[in-house]
mmCIF file of C-alpha atoms and ligand atoms in Angstrom:
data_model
loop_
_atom_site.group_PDB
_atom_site.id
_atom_site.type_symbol
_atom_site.label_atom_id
_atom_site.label_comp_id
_atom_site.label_asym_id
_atom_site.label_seq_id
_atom_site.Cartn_x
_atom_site.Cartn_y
_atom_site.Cartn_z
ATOM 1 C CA UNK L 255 0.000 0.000 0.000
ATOM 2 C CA UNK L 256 1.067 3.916 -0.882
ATOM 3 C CA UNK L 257 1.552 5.807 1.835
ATOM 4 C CA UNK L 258 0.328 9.186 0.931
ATOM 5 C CA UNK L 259 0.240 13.225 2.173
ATOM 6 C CA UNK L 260 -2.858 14.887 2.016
ATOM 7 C CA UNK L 261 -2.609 18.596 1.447
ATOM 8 C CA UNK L 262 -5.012 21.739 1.658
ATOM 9 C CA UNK L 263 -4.555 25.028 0.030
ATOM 10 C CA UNK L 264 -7.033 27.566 0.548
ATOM 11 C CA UNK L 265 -4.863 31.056 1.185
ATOM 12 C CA UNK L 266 -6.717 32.936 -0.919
ATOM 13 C CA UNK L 267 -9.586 32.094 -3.470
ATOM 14 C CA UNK L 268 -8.788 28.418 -4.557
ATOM 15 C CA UNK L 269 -9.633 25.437 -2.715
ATOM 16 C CA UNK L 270 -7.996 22.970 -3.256
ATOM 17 C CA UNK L 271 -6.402 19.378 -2.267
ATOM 18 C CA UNK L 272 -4.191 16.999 -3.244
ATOM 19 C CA UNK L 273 -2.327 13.529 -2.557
ATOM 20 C CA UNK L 274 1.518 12.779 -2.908
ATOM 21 C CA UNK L 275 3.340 9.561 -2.044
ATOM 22 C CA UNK L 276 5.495 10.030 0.639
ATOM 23 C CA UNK L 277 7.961 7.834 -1.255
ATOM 24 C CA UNK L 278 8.051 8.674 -4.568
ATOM 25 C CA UNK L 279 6.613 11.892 -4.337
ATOM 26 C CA UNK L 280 4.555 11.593 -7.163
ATOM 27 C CA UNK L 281 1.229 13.714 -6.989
ATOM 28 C CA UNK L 282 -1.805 11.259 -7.123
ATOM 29 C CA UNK L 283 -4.798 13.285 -6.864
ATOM 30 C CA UNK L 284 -5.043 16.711 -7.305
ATOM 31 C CA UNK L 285 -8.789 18.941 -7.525
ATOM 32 C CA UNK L 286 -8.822 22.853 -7.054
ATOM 33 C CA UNK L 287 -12.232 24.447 -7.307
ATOM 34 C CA UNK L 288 -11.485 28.247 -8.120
ATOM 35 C CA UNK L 289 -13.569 30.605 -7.260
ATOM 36 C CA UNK L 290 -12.485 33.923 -10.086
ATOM 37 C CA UNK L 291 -15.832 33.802 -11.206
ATOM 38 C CA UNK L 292 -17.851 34.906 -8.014
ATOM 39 C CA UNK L 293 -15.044 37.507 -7.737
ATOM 40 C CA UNK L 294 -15.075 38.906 -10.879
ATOM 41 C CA UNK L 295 -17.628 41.688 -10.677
ATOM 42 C CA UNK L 296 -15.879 42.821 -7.380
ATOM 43 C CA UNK L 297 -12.648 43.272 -9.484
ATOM 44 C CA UNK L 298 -11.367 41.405 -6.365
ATOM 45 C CA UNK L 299 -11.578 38.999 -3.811
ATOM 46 C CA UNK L 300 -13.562 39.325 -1.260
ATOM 47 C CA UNK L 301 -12.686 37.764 1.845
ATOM 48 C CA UNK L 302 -15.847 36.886 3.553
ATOM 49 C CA UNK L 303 -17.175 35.566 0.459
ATOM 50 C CA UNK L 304 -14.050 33.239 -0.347
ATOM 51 C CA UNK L 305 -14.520 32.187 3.417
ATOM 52 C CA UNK L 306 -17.705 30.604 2.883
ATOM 53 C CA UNK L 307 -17.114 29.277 -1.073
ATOM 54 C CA UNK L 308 -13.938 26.840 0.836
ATOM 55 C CA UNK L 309 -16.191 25.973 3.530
ATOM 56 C CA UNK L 310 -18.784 24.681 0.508
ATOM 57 C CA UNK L 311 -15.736 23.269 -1.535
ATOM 58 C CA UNK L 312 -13.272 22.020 0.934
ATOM 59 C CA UNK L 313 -15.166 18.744 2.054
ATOM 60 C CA UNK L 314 -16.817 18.329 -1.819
ATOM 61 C CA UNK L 315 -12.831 17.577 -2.576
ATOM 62 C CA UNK L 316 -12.630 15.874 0.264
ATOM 63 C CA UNK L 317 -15.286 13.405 -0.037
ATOM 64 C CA UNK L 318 -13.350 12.226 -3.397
ATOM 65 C CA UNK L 319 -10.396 10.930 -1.444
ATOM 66 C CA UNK L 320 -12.083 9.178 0.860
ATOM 67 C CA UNK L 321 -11.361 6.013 -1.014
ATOM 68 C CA UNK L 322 -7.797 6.428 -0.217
ATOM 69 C CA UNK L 323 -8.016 7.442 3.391
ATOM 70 C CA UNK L 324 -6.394 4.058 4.887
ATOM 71 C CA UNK L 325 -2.925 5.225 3.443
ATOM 72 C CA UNK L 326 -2.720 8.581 4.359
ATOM 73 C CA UNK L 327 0.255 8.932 6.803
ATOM 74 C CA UNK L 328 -0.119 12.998 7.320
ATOM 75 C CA UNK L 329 -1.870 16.083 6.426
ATOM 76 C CA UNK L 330 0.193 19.388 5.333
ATOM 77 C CA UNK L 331 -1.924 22.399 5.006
ATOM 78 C CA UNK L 332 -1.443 26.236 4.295
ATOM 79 C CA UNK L 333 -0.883 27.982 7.694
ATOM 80 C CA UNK L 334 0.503 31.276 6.165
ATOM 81 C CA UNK L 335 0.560 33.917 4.210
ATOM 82 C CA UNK L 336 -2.943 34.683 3.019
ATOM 83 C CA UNK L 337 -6.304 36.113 4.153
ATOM 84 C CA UNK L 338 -6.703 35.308 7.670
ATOM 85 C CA UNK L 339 -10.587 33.920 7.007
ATOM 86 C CA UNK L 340 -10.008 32.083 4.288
ATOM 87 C CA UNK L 341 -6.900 30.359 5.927
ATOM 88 C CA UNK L 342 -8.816 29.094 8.770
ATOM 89 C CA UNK L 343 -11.165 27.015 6.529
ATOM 90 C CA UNK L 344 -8.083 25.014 5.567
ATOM 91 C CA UNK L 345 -6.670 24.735 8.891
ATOM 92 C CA UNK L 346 -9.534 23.227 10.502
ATOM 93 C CA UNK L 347 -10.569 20.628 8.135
ATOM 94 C CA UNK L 348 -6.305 19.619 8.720
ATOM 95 C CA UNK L 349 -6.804 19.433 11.852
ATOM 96 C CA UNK L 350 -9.964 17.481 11.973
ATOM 97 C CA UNK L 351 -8.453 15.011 9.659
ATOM 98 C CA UNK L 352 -5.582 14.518 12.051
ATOM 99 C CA UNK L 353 -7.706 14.247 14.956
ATOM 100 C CA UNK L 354 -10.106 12.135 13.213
ATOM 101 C CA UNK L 355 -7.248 9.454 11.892
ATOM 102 C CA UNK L 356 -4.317 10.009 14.233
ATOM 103 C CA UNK L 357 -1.902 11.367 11.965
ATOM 104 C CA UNK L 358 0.684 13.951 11.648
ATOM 105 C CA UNK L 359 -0.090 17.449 11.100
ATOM 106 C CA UNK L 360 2.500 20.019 9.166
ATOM 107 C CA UNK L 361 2.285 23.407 8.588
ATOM 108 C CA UNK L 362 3.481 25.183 4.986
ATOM 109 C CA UNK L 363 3.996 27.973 4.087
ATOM 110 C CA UNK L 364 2.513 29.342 0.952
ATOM 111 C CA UNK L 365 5.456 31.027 -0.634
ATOM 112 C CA UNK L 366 7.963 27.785 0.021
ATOM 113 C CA UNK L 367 5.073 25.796 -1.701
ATOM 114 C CA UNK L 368 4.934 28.326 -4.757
ATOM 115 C CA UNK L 369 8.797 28.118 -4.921
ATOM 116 C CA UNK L 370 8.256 23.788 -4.577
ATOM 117 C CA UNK L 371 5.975 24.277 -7.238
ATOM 118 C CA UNK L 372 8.966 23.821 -9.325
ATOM 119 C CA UNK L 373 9.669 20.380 -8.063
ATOM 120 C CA UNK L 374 6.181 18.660 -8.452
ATOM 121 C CA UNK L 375 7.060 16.874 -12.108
ATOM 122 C CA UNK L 376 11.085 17.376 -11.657
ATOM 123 C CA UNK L 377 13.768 16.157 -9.587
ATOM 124 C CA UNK L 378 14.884 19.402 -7.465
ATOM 125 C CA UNK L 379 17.458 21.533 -8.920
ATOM 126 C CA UNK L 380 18.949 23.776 -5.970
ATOM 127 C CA UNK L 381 20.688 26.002 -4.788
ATOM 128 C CA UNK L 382 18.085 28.278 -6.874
ATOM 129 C CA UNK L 383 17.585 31.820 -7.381
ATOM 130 C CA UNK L 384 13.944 32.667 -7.322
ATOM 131 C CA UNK L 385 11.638 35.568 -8.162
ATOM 132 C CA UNK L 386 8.400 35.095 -6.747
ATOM 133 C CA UNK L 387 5.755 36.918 -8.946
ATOM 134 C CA UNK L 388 1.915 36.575 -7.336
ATOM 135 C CA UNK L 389 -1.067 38.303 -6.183
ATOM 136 C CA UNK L 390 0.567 38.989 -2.893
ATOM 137 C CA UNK L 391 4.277 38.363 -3.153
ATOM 138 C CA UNK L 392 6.884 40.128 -5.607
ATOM 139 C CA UNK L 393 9.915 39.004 -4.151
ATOM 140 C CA UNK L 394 13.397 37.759 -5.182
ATOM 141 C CA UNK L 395 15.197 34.989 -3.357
ATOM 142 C CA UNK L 396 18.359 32.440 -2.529
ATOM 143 C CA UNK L 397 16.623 28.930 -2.028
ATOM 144 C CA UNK L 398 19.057 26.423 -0.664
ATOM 145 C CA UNK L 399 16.005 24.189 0.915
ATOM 146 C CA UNK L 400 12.771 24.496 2.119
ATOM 147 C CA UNK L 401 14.111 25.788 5.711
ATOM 148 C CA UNK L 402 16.944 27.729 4.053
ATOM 149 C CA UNK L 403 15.520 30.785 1.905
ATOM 150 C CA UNK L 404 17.329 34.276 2.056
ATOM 151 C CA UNK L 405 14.566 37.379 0.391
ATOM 152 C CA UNK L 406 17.111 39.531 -1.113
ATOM 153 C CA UNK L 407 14.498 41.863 -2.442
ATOM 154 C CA UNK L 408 10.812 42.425 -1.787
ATOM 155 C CA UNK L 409 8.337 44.507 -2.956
ATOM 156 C CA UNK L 410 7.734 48.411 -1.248
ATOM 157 C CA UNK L 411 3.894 48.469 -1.975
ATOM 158 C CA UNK L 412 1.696 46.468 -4.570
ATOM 159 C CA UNK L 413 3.010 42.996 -6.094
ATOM 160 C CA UNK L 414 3.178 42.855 -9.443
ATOM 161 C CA UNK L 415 -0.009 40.904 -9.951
ATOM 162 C CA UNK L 416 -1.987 42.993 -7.957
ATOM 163 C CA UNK L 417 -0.447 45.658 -10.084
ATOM 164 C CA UNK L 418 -2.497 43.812 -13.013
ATOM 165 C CA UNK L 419 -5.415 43.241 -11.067
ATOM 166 C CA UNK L 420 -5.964 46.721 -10.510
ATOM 167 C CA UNK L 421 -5.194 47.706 -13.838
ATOM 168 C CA UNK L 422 -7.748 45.478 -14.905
ATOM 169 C CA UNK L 423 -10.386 46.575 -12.416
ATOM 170 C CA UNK L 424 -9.666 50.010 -13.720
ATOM 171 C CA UNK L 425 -10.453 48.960 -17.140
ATOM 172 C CA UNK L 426 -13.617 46.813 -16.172
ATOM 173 C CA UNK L 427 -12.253 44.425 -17.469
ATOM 174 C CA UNK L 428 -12.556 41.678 -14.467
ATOM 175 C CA UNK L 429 -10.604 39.321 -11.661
ATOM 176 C CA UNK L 430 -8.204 38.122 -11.689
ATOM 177 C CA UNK L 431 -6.520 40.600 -13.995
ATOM 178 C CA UNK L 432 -3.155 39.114 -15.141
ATOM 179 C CA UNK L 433 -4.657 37.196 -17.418
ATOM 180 C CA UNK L 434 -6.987 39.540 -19.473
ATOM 181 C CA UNK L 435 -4.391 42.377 -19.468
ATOM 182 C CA UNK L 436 -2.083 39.761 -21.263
ATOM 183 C CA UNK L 437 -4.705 38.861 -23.912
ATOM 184 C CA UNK L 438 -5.397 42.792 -24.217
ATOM 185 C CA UNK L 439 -1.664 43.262 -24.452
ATOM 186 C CA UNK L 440 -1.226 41.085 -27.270
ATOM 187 C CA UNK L 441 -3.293 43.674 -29.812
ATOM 188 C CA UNK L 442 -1.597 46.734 -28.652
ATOM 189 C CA UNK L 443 1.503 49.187 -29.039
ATOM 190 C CA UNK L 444 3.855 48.848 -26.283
ATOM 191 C CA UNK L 445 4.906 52.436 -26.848
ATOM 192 C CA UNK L 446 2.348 54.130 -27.072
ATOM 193 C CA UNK L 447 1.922 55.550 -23.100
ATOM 194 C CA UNK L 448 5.782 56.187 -21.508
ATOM 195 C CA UNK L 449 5.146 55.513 -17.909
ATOM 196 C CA UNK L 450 8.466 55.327 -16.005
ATOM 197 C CA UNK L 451 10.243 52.475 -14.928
ATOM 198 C CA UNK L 452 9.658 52.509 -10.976
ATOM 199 C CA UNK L 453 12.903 52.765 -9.203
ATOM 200 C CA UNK L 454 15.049 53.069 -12.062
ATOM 201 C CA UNK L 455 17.279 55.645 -10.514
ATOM 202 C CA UNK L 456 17.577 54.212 -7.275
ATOM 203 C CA UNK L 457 20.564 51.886 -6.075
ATOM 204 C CA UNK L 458 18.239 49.787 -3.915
ATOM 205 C CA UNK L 459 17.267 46.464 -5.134
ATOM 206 C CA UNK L 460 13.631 46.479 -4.381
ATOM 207 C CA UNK L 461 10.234 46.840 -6.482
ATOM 208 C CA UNK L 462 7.613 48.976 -6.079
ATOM 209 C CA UNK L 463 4.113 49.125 -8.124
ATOM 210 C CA UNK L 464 1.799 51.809 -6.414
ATOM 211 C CA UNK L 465 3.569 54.851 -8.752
ATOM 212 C CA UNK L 466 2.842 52.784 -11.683
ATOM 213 C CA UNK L 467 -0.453 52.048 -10.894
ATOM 214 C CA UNK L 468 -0.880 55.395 -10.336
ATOM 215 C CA UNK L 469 0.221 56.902 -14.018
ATOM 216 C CA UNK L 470 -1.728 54.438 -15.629
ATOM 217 C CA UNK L 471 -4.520 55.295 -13.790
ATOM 218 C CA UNK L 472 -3.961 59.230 -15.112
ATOM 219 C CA UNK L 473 -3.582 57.956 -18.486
ATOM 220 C CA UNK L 474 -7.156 56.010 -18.512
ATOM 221 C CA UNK L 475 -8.732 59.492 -17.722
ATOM 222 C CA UNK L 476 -7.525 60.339 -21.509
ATOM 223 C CA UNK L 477 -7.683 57.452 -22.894
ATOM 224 C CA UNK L 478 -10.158 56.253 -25.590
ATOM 225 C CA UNK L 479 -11.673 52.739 -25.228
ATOM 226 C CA UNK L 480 -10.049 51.875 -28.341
ATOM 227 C CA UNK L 481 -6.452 52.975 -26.406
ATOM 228 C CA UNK L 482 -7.209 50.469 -23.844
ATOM 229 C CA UNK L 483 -5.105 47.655 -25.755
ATOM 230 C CA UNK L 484 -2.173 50.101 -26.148
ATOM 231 C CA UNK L 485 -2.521 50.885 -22.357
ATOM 232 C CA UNK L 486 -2.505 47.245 -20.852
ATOM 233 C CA UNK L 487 0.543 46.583 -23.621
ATOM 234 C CA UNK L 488 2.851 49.721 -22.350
ATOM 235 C CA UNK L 489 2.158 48.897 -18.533
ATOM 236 C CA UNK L 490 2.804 45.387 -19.213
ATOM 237 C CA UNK L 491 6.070 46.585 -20.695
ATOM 238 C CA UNK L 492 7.016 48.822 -18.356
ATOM 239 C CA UNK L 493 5.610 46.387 -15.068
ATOM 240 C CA UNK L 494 8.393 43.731 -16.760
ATOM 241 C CA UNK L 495 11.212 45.836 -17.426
ATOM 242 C CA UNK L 496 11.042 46.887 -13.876
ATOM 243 C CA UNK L 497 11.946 43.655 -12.754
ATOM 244 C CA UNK L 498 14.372 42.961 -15.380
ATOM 245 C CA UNK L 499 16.173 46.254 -14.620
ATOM 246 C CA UNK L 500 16.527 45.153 -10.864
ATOM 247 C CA UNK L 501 17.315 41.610 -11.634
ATOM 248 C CA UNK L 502 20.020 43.232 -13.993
ATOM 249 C CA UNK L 503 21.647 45.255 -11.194
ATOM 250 C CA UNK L 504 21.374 42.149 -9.039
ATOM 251 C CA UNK L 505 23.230 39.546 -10.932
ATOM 252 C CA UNK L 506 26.060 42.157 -11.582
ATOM 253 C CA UNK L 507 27.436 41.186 -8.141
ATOM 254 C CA UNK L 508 25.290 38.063 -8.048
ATOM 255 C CA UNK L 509 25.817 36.176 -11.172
ATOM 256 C CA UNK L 510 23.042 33.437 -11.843
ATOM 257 C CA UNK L 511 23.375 29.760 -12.151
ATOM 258 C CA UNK L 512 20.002 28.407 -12.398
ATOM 259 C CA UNK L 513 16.903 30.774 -12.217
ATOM 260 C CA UNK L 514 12.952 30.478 -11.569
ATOM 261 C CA UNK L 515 10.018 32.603 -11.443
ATOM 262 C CA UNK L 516 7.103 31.037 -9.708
ATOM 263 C CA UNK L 517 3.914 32.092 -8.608
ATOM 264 C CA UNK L 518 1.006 32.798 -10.478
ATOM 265 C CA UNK L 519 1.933 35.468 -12.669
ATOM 266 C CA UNK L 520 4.679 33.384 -13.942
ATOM 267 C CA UNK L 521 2.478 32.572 -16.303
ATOM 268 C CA UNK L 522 2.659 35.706 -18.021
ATOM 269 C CA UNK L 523 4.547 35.074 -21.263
ATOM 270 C CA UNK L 524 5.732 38.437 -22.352
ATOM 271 C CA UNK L 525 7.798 38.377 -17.919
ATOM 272 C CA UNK L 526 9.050 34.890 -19.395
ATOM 273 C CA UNK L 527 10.546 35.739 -22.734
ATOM 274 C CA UNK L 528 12.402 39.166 -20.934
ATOM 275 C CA UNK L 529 13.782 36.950 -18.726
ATOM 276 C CA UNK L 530 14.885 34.427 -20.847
ATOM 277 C CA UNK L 531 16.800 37.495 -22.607
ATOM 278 C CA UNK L 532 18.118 38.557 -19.718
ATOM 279 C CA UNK L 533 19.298 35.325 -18.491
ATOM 280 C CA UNK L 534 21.133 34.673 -21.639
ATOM 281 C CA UNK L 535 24.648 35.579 -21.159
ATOM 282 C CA UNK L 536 24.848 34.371 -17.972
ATOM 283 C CA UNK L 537 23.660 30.538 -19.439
ATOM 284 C CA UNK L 538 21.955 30.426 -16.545
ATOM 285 C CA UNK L 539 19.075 27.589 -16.402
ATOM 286 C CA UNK L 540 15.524 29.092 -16.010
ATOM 287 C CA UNK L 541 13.081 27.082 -14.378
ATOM 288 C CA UNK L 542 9.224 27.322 -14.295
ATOM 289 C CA UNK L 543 6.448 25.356 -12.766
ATOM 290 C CA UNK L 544 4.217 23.753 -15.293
ATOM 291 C CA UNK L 545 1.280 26.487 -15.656
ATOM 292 C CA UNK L 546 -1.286 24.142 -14.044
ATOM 293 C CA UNK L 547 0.547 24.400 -10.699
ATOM 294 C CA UNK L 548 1.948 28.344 -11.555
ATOM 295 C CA UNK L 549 -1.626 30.297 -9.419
ATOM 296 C CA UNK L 550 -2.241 28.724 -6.221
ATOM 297 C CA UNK L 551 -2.774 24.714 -5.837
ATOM 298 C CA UNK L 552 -2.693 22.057 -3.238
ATOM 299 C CA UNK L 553 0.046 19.929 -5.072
ATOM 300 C CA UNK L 554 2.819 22.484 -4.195
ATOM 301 C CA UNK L 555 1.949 22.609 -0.434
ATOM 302 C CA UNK L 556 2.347 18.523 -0.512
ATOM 303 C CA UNK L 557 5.755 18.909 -2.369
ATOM 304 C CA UNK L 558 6.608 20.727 0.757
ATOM 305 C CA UNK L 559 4.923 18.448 3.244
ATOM 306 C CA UNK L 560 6.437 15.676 1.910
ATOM 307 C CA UNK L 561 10.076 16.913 2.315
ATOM 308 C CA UNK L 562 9.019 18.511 6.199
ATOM 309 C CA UNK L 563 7.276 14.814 6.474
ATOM 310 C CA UNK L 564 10.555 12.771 6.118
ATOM 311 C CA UNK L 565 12.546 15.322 8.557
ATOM 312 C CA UNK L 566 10.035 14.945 11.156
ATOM 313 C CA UNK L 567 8.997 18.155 11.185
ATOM 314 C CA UNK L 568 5.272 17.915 12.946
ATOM 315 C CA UNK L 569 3.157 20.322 14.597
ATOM 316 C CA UNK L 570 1.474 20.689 17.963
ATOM 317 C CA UNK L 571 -2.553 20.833 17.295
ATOM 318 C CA UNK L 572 -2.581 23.298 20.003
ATOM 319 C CA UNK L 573 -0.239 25.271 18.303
ATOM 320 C CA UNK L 574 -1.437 25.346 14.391
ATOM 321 C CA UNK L 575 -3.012 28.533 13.859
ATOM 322 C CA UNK L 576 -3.298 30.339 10.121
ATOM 323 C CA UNK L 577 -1.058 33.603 10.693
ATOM 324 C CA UNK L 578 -1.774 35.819 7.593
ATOM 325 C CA UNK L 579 1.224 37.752 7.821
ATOM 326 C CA UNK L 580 4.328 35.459 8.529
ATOM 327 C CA UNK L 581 6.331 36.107 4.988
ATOM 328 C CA UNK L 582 9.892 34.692 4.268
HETATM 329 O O1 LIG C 18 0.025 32.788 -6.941
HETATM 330 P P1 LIG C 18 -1.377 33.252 -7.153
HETATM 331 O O2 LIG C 18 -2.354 32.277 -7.760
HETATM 332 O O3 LIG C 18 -2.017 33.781 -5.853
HETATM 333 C C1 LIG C 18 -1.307 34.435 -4.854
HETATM 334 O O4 LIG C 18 -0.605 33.755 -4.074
HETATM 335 O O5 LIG C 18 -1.397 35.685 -4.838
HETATM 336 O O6 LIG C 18 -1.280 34.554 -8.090
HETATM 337 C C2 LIG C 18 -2.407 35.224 -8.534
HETATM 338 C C3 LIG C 18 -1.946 36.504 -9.194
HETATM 339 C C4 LIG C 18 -3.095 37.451 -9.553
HETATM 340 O O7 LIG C 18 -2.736 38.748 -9.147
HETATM 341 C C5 LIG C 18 -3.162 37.334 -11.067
HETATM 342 O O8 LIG C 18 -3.665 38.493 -11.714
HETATM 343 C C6 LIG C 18 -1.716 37.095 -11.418
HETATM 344 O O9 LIG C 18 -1.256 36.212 -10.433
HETATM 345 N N1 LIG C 18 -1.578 36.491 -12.748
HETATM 346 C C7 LIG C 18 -0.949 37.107 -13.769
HETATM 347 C C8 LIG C 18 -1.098 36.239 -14.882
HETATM 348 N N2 LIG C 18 -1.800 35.137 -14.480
HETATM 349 C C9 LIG C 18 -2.081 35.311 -13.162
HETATM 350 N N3 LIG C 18 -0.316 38.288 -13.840
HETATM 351 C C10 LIG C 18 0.208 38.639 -15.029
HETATM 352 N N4 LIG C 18 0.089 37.874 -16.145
HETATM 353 C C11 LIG C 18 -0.546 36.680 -16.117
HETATM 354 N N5 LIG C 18 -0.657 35.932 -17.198
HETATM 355 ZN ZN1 LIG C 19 0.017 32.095 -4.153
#
């Protein structure tokens, strides 16, 4: 019989769980249930609402493993970052399942599953310099193992997906935004609107999105509907270069071996082919997650658990709480 990890993600507006064998770590169930569409017309999520959509989806997903419940050996679930309501819907259902069949309980956090994401389909590859691109999270890092992660940069304001989502939201256009600013992107002149690169004079190695946000909210004022294309295409641009001009300064003292982005706005295609320019000289490897597990998932938190699993790294039931704010 496997012996299998069951994991529960539910930081933010997926729920979601999955299985991996403890052994092999290979991922043998997997559901998410997203909820973008009852957040759409809010432009955003809304916390109270995603709070009661995991509490109806949670134990759907759940019923649909109960066929393998006499292997599972622990239960990993999402303890922090992420909305502090909708955390708690994942955290109790761990616990209950670790009351309920005596097992092991671990907590993950999000941002070391995002960065595990990587390692869900491939063999590890580390140590690893990783930029962390999400709703929440902009932030560069030195992985050496899950309990060994050094931020070297981190973002002053806005993440660069929120950055999209409120673009989006300022366009009408809808949530989650990274997504339909792409596809608007894809029709328009990057040119056309100038906005400045944020930070570009400054020595510091940070990112910062609220100043952008802000010009291309001035611009919309002018703009005609038929501009909108051209609009989402220069702040796409110009929300890119920004981390390739930081990334550039970086590596000058901090050459690259292998690279990854993760997170959900890896997915964006126009970030991945910069990068892959930028990475060039250096021959450095660039890693991504396959774009199934890029936005938030289960599977990642049980590539985690997995590795916490086999160094006996357990928590107290007393002790598990979902702490919002506990970053790298
Ligand atoms: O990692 P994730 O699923 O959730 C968080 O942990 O925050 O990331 C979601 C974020 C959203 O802000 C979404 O707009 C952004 O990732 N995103 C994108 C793209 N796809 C998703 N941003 C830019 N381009 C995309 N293609
Ligand atoms: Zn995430």
């Amino acid at each position: 019989m496997r012996n299998l990890l069951l994991s529960i993600e539910s930081s933010c507006d997926d729920s979601s769980l999955a299985l991996t064998d403890i052994d092999t770590k290979e991922l043998v169930f997997h559901k998410k249930i997203s909820q973008e569409l009852e957040h759409s017309e809010y432009g955003g999520v809304v916390p109270e609402l995603a709070a009661r959509l995991h509490a109806e989806a949670l134990p759907r997903i759940l019923e649909e493993i109960k066929p393998y419940t006499p292997a599972l050996r622990a239960v990993a679930v999402t303890t922090s970052p992420g909305l502090a309501v909708t955390l708690v819907e994942g955290v109790v259902m761990a616990k209950a399942v670790s009351i309920a069949l005596d097992i092991p309980l671990i907590e993950v956090n999000h941002l070391v599953g995002h960065i595990y994401s990587l390692f869900i389909e491939k063999e590890a590859v580390l140590p690893l310099t990783v930029l962390l691109v999400s709703g929440g999270h902009t932030q560069l890092m030195e992985v050496r193992d899950f309990d060994d992660i050094k931020t070297v940069a981190k973002t002053m304001d806005d993440s660069f997906g929120e950055s999209f989502d409120k673009v989006a939201k300022m366009m009408g256009l809808g949530y989650p935004g990274g997504p339909l600013i792409e596809q608007l992107a894809k029709e328009g002149d990057r040119t056309k609107f100038t906005y400045t690169i944020p930070l570009s004079q400054s020595p510091l190695i940070a990112f910062s999105y609220s100043g952008l946000k802000n010009a291309v909210r001035l611009s919309l004022e002018k703009a005609s509907k038929e501009e909108y294309k051209d609009v989402a295409a220069s702040f796409e641009h110009i929300a890119t270069m920004h981390l390739v001009q930081k990334l550039k300064k970086y590596f000058k003292k901090h050459p690259p071996k292998n690279f990854a982005i993760v997170g959900g706005a890896s997915a964006n295609l126009y970030l991945r082919r910069k990068i892959e320019e930028l990475l060039e000289p250096y021959k450095a490897g660039l890693y991504l997650s396959p774009l199934a597990f890029c936005s938030d998932n289960a599977a990642m938190i049980g590539r985690v658990g997995v590795e916490m699993y086999k160094r006996g790294l357990f928590s107290d039931m007393d002790t598990v709480v979902s702490s919002p704010k506990s970053d790298l």
